[in-house]
Coordinates of C-alpha atoms in Angstrom, one line a residue:
A1 CA -58.4 66.9 -68.6
N2 CA -58.0 69.0 -65.5
G3 CA -54.8 70.6 -66.7
D4 CA -51.9 71.8 -64.7
V5 CA -51.5 73.1 -61.1
V6 CA -48.6 75.6 -60.9
W7 CA -46.9 76.0 -57.5
A8 CA -44.7 79.1 -57.2
R9 CA -42.0 79.0 -54.6
D10 CA -39.1 81.3 -53.6
G11 CA -36.4 78.7 -54.0
D12 CA -35.5 75.4 -55.6
I13 CA -34.9 72.0 -54.2
D14 CA -31.4 70.7 -53.4
S15 CA -32.0 67.1 -54.5
L16 CA -34.7 64.7 -55.5
D17 CA -32.9 62.2 -53.2
P18 CA -34.2 62.3 -49.6
H19 CA -30.8 61.2 -48.3
R20 CA -28.9 64.1 -49.8
A21 CA -30.6 67.2 -48.4
T22 CA -32.4 68.7 -45.4
S23 CA -34.1 71.8 -46.6
T24 CA -37.9 72.5 -46.2
L25 CA -38.1 73.2 -50.0
S26 CA -36.7 69.8 -50.7
R27 CA -38.9 68.0 -48.1
Q28 CA -42.1 69.6 -49.5
L29 CA -41.3 68.2 -52.9
W30 CA -40.3 64.7 -51.6
Y31 CA -43.8 64.5 -50.1
Q32 CA -45.2 64.7 -53.6
I33 CA -43.0 62.0 -55.0
Y34 CA -42.6 59.5 -52.2
D35 CA -44.5 57.9 -49.3
S36 CA -43.3 56.8 -45.9
L37 CA -44.1 53.7 -44.1
L38 CA -46.3 55.7 -41.6
E39 CA -48.1 59.0 -41.7
F40 CA -49.2 61.7 -39.4
D41 CA -53.0 62.4 -39.1
D42 CA -54.5 65.8 -38.5
S43 CA -53.8 65.7 -34.8
G44 CA -50.2 64.6 -35.2
Q45 CA -50.7 61.0 -34.3
T46 CA -48.7 58.3 -36.1
V47 CA -51.0 56.2 -38.4
P48 CA -50.5 53.5 -41.0
N49 CA -49.5 54.4 -44.6
L50 CA -47.4 52.2 -46.9
A51 CA -47.3 49.9 -43.8
K52 CA -50.8 48.8 -42.8
D53 CA -49.7 48.0 -39.3
W54 CA -46.6 47.6 -37.1
T55 CA -45.6 45.9 -33.9
V56 CA -42.9 46.8 -31.3
S57 CA -41.3 44.0 -29.3
D58 CA -41.7 44.1 -25.5
D59 CA -38.1 45.2 -25.0
G60 CA -38.5 48.0 -27.7
T61 CA -35.7 46.7 -29.9
E62 CA -37.6 45.1 -32.7
I63 CA -40.1 47.0 -34.9
T64 CA -41.9 44.9 -37.5
F65 CA -43.9 46.5 -40.4
T66 CA -46.5 44.8 -42.5
L67 CA -47.0 46.4 -45.9
N68 CA -50.1 47.0 -47.8
E69 CA -50.5 44.8 -50.9
G70 CA -50.7 46.0 -54.5
I71 CA -48.6 49.2 -54.1
K72 CA -46.9 50.2 -57.4
C73 CA -43.7 52.2 -58.0
H74 CA -43.8 54.9 -60.6
D75 CA -42.0 52.5 -63.1
G76 CA -44.8 49.9 -62.7
S77 CA -42.8 47.6 -60.4
V78 CA -44.4 46.3 -57.2
F79 CA -43.4 48.0 -54.0
D80 CA -42.5 45.4 -51.4
A81 CA -40.1 44.5 -48.5
N82 CA -37.2 44.6 -50.9
D83 CA -37.7 48.3 -51.5
V84 CA -38.0 49.1 -47.8
K85 CA -34.8 47.2 -47.0
W86 CA -32.9 48.8 -50.0
T87 CA -34.0 52.3 -48.8
A88 CA -33.1 51.7 -45.1
D89 CA -29.8 50.0 -45.9
R90 CA -28.8 52.8 -48.2
A91 CA -29.7 55.4 -45.6
I92 CA -28.1 53.8 -42.6
F93 CA -25.3 51.4 -43.7
S94 CA -24.0 52.6 -47.1
D95 CA -20.7 54.3 -47.6
N96 CA -22.6 57.5 -48.3
P97 CA -25.4 57.4 -45.8
S98 CA -28.4 59.7 -45.3
L99 CA -27.7 63.2 -43.9
T100 CA -30.3 62.3 -41.3
K101 CA -28.8 58.8 -40.5
A102 CA -28.6 59.6 -36.7
S103 CA -32.4 60.2 -36.6
W104 CA -33.1 56.6 -37.6
G105 CA -31.6 55.6 -34.2
P106 CA -29.3 52.7 -33.3
V107 CA -30.5 50.3 -36.0
T108 CA -28.3 47.3 -36.3
S109 CA -30.1 45.4 -39.1
V110 CA -33.0 45.6 -41.5
D111 CA -34.4 42.2 -42.4
K112 CA -37.0 41.1 -45.0
I113 CA -39.2 38.5 -43.3
D114 CA -41.3 38.0 -46.4
N115 CA -42.4 40.1 -49.4
L116 CA -44.8 42.2 -47.2
T117 CA -42.9 42.1 -43.9
V118 CA -39.8 44.0 -42.7
K119 CA -38.1 44.0 -39.3
F120 CA -35.9 46.7 -38.0
T121 CA -33.6 45.6 -35.1
L122 CA -32.2 48.3 -32.7
S123 CA -29.3 47.9 -30.2
E124 CA -31.5 49.7 -27.6
P125 CA -35.0 51.2 -27.5
F126 CA -35.4 54.5 -29.4
G127 CA -38.7 56.2 -28.8
A128 CA -38.4 58.5 -31.8
F129 CA -38.0 55.7 -34.3
V130 CA -41.7 55.0 -35.0
P131 CA -42.7 58.7 -35.5
F132 CA -39.6 59.2 -37.7
M133 CA -41.1 56.6 -40.1
A134 CA -43.8 59.1 -40.9
D135 CA -41.2 61.8 -41.9
Q136 CA -40.1 62.8 -45.4
F137 CA -36.6 61.9 -44.5
T138 CA -37.7 58.3 -44.3
S139 CA -39.4 58.5 -47.7
M140 CA -39.4 55.0 -49.2
L141 CA -37.5 54.7 -52.5
C142 CA -38.0 52.0 -55.1
D143 CA -35.0 49.8 -55.5
S144 CA -35.3 50.3 -59.3
N145 CA -33.4 53.6 -58.6
E146 CA -30.3 51.4 -57.9
G147 CA -27.6 51.9 -60.5
N148 CA -29.2 54.9 -62.0
D149 CA -26.7 57.7 -62.1
G150 CA -29.5 60.2 -62.6
F151 CA -31.3 59.4 -59.4
G152 CA -31.7 62.5 -57.3
V153 CA -30.6 64.8 -60.2
S154 CA -32.8 64.0 -63.2
S155 CA -34.9 61.1 -62.0
A156 CA -36.6 59.6 -58.9
I157 CA -38.8 56.6 -58.6
G158 CA -41.2 56.4 -55.6
T159 CA -44.8 55.5 -54.9
G160 CA -46.2 58.9 -54.2
P161 CA -49.0 60.8 -56.0
W162 CA -46.8 62.5 -58.5
K163 CA -44.1 61.2 -60.8
V164 CA -41.0 63.2 -61.8
E165 CA -41.0 64.2 -65.5
S166 CA -38.1 66.8 -65.4
W167 CA -36.2 69.1 -63.2
T168 CA -34.6 72.2 -64.7
K169 CA -32.5 73.5 -61.9
G170 CA -33.3 77.0 -60.7
S171 CA -36.4 77.1 -62.9
Q172 CA -39.0 74.4 -62.6
I173 CA -39.9 70.8 -61.7
V174 CA -42.5 69.1 -63.8
L175 CA -44.5 66.3 -62.1
S176 CA -47.2 64.2 -63.7
A177 CA -50.1 62.4 -61.9
N178 CA -49.4 58.9 -60.8
K179 CA -52.5 57.1 -62.1
D180 CA -51.8 54.1 -59.9
Y181 CA -51.6 56.1 -56.7
R182 CA -53.6 54.9 -53.7
N183 CA -53.7 56.9 -50.5
F184 CA -53.5 54.7 -47.4
G185 CA -52.6 57.3 -44.8
R186 CA -52.4 60.9 -45.9
P187 CA -54.9 63.2 -44.1
V188 CA -56.8 64.1 -47.2
D189 CA -60.2 62.8 -48.5
N190 CA -59.0 61.8 -51.9
P191 CA -58.1 58.0 -51.8
G192 CA -56.8 57.9 -55.4
P193 CA -54.6 59.7 -58.0
P194 CA -54.3 63.5 -58.2
L195 CA -57.2 65.1 -60.1
A196 CA -54.8 67.4 -62.1
E197 CA -52.7 66.1 -64.9
R198 CA -49.5 67.9 -63.9
L199 CA -48.0 69.7 -61.0
I200 CA -45.4 72.3 -62.1
V201 CA -43.2 73.7 -59.3
R202 CA -41.7 77.0 -60.3
T203 CA -38.9 78.9 -58.6
M204 CA -39.8 82.6 -58.7

């Protein structure tokens, strides 16, 4: 085994839920647990990630994403259009929307076309929408988080390279390698799971 990687930081996260915080310390951790539809490459260009491609309608008000096949959530469930719709509806339309709801733009609906296709409809063109889909604030959540009172506090199910084992507030977060992980867009050479067994994030 390749053992543990310990990451010492000067503060703790606010939440494991990307809709409930805005701090850099939180965002850095979300990047370990979740993936977004798109990603930024080394030069800052938007590239595919969970979504293998996307199209924008001529009038700029419909953005359609086609997902990669065979992506698994940390609980073993398949990541598909249902998870994208659940994440976006929660962030934009729920009674307790994301703190960064405004950054999603004037989205009027999120529709599942089929299991691997999702369409976002906007009331008017919003140029920042596509790059925002590569941000940690649009981390894709698995809909198996629904109904789990511990989500964001003691648990979080995503598709990212690391799985949440535990969070001891003010002390440490223990993450274990997601053996099913496939890297479709991150600007790193490793296409598969982390090489270490655990990532331990300590507040010093």
